[in-house]
Structure formats: structure tokens, C-alpha cells
Short mmCIF file of C-alpha atoms in Angstrom, two decimals:
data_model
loop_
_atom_site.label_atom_id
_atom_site.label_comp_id
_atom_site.label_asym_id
_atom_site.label_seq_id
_atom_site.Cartn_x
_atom_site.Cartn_y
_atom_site.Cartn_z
CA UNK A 1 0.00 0.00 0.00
CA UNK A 2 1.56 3.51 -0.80
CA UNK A 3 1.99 5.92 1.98
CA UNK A 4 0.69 9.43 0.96
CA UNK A 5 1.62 11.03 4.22
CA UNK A 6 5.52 9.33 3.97
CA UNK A 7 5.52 10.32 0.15
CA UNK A 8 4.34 14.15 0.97
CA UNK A 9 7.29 14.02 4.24
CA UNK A 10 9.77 13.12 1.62
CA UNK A 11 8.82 15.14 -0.97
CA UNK A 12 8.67 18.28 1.99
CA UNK A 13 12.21 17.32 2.68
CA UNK A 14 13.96 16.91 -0.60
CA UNK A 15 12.41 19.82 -2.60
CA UNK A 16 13.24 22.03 0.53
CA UNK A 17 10.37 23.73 1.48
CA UNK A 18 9.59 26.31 3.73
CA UNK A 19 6.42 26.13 5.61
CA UNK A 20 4.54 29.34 7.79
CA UNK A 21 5.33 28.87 11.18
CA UNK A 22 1.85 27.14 11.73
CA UNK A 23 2.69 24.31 9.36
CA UNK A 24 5.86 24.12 11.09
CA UNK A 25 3.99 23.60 14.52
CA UNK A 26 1.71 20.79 12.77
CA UNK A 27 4.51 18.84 11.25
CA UNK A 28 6.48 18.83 14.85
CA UNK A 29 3.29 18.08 16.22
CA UNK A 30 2.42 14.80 15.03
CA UNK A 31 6.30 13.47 14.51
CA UNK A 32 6.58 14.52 18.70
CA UNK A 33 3.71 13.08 19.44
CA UNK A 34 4.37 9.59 17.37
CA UNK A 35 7.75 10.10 18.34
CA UNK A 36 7.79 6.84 20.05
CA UNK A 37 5.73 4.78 18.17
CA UNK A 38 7.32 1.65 17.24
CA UNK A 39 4.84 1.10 14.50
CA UNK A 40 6.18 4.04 12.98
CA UNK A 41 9.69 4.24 14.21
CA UNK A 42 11.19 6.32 11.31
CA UNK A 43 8.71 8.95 11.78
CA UNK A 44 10.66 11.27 12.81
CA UNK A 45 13.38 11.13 10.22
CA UNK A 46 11.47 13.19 7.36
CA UNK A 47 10.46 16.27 9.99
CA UNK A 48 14.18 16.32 10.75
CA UNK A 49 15.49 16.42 7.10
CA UNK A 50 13.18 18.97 6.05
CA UNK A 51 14.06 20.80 9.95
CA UNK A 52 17.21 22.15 8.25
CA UNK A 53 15.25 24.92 6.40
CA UNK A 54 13.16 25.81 9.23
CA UNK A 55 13.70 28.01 12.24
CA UNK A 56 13.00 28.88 15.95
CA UNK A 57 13.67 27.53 19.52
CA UNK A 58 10.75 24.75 18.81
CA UNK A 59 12.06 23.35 15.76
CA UNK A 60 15.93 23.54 17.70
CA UNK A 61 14.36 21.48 20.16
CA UNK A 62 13.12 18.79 18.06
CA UNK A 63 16.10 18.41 16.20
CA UNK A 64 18.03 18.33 19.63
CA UNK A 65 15.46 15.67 20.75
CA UNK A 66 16.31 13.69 17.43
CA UNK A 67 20.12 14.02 17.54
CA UNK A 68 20.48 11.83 20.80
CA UNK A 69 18.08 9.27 19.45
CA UNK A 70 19.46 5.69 19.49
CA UNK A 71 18.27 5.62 15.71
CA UNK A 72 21.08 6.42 14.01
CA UNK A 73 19.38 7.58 11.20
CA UNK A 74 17.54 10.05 12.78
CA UNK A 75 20.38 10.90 14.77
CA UNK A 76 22.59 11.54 12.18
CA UNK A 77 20.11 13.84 10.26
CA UNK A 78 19.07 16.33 13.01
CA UNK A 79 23.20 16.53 13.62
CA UNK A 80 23.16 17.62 9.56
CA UNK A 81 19.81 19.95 9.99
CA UNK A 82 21.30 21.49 13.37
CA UNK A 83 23.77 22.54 11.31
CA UNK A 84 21.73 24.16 8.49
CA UNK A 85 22.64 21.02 6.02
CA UNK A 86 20.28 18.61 4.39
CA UNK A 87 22.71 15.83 4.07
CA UNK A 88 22.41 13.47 1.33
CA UNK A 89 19.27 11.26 2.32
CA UNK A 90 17.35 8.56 0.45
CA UNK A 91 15.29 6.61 2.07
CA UNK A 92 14.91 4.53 5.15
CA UNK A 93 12.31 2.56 3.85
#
């Protein structure tokens, strides 16, 4: 079955968009809130690609949250977006 909302997180991600600060909230929203969710455990890693464009002490936060995760993918990519770089993702699928 394809995943609209995964295909739309990528998509956010790799083209680079900025969102108003009220998307912004939404996104972190639902990727905090899931955060934990072992049914969707790579959650997280989309909001923090796309993080590297975006801006304030909430979206810090998150990405701080997701750098000392024990998934190293997600790890690795909030260390990139902390630092105002996108890496060179694919996939985690």
C-alpha cells in the first residue's frame, strides 16, 4: 500500500520547502507526538530532514530531541539539519 503522508514528508524534505510557522507547529506536532511509536519508528526522520530549512527555539528542540536518538538515522540527520545542512538522504524505507 503507498503511503501518501511518507511520500508528501519526503517530498517536503527533498524539494526544501519552507512552511509558515503554523505548518511548522503541525509537522512537529504529530512526529513529537508519534515520536515513540514503534509502528512508525522512522517517523521522525522526514520532519528532521526537512528541519534544516526551518527556524525557531521549537524546531531547535526537536532536532536536539532527534540528535540523541538511538536511531542512528535520525540521529545523524538532526546533527546535519542542526547545522543548516540537508545531508544526502534517500530513504529509510
Amino acid at each position: 500500500m503507498w503511503d501518501f503522508s511518507l511520500t508528501v514528508r519526503c517530498a517536503v524534505a527533498m524539494l526544501r520547502l519552507r512552511f509558515p510557522g503554523s505548518a511548522v507547529d503541525a509537522v512537529l506536532d504529530y512526529a513529537e507526538a508519534n515520536f515513540h511509536d514503534l509502528d512508525h519508528k522512522f517517523l521522525a526522520y522526514w520532519p528532521a530532514v526537512a528541519a534544516a530549512g526551518w527556524s525557531g527555539p521549537r524546531v531547535r528542540a526537536f532536532l536536539t530531541l532527534c540528535s540523541q536518538d538511538d536511531r542512528q538515522i535520525i540521529a545523524e540527520a538532526a546533527a546535519d539539519a542542526l547545522n543548516g545542512r540537508y545531508g544526502n538522504y534517500m530513504s529509510v524505507l
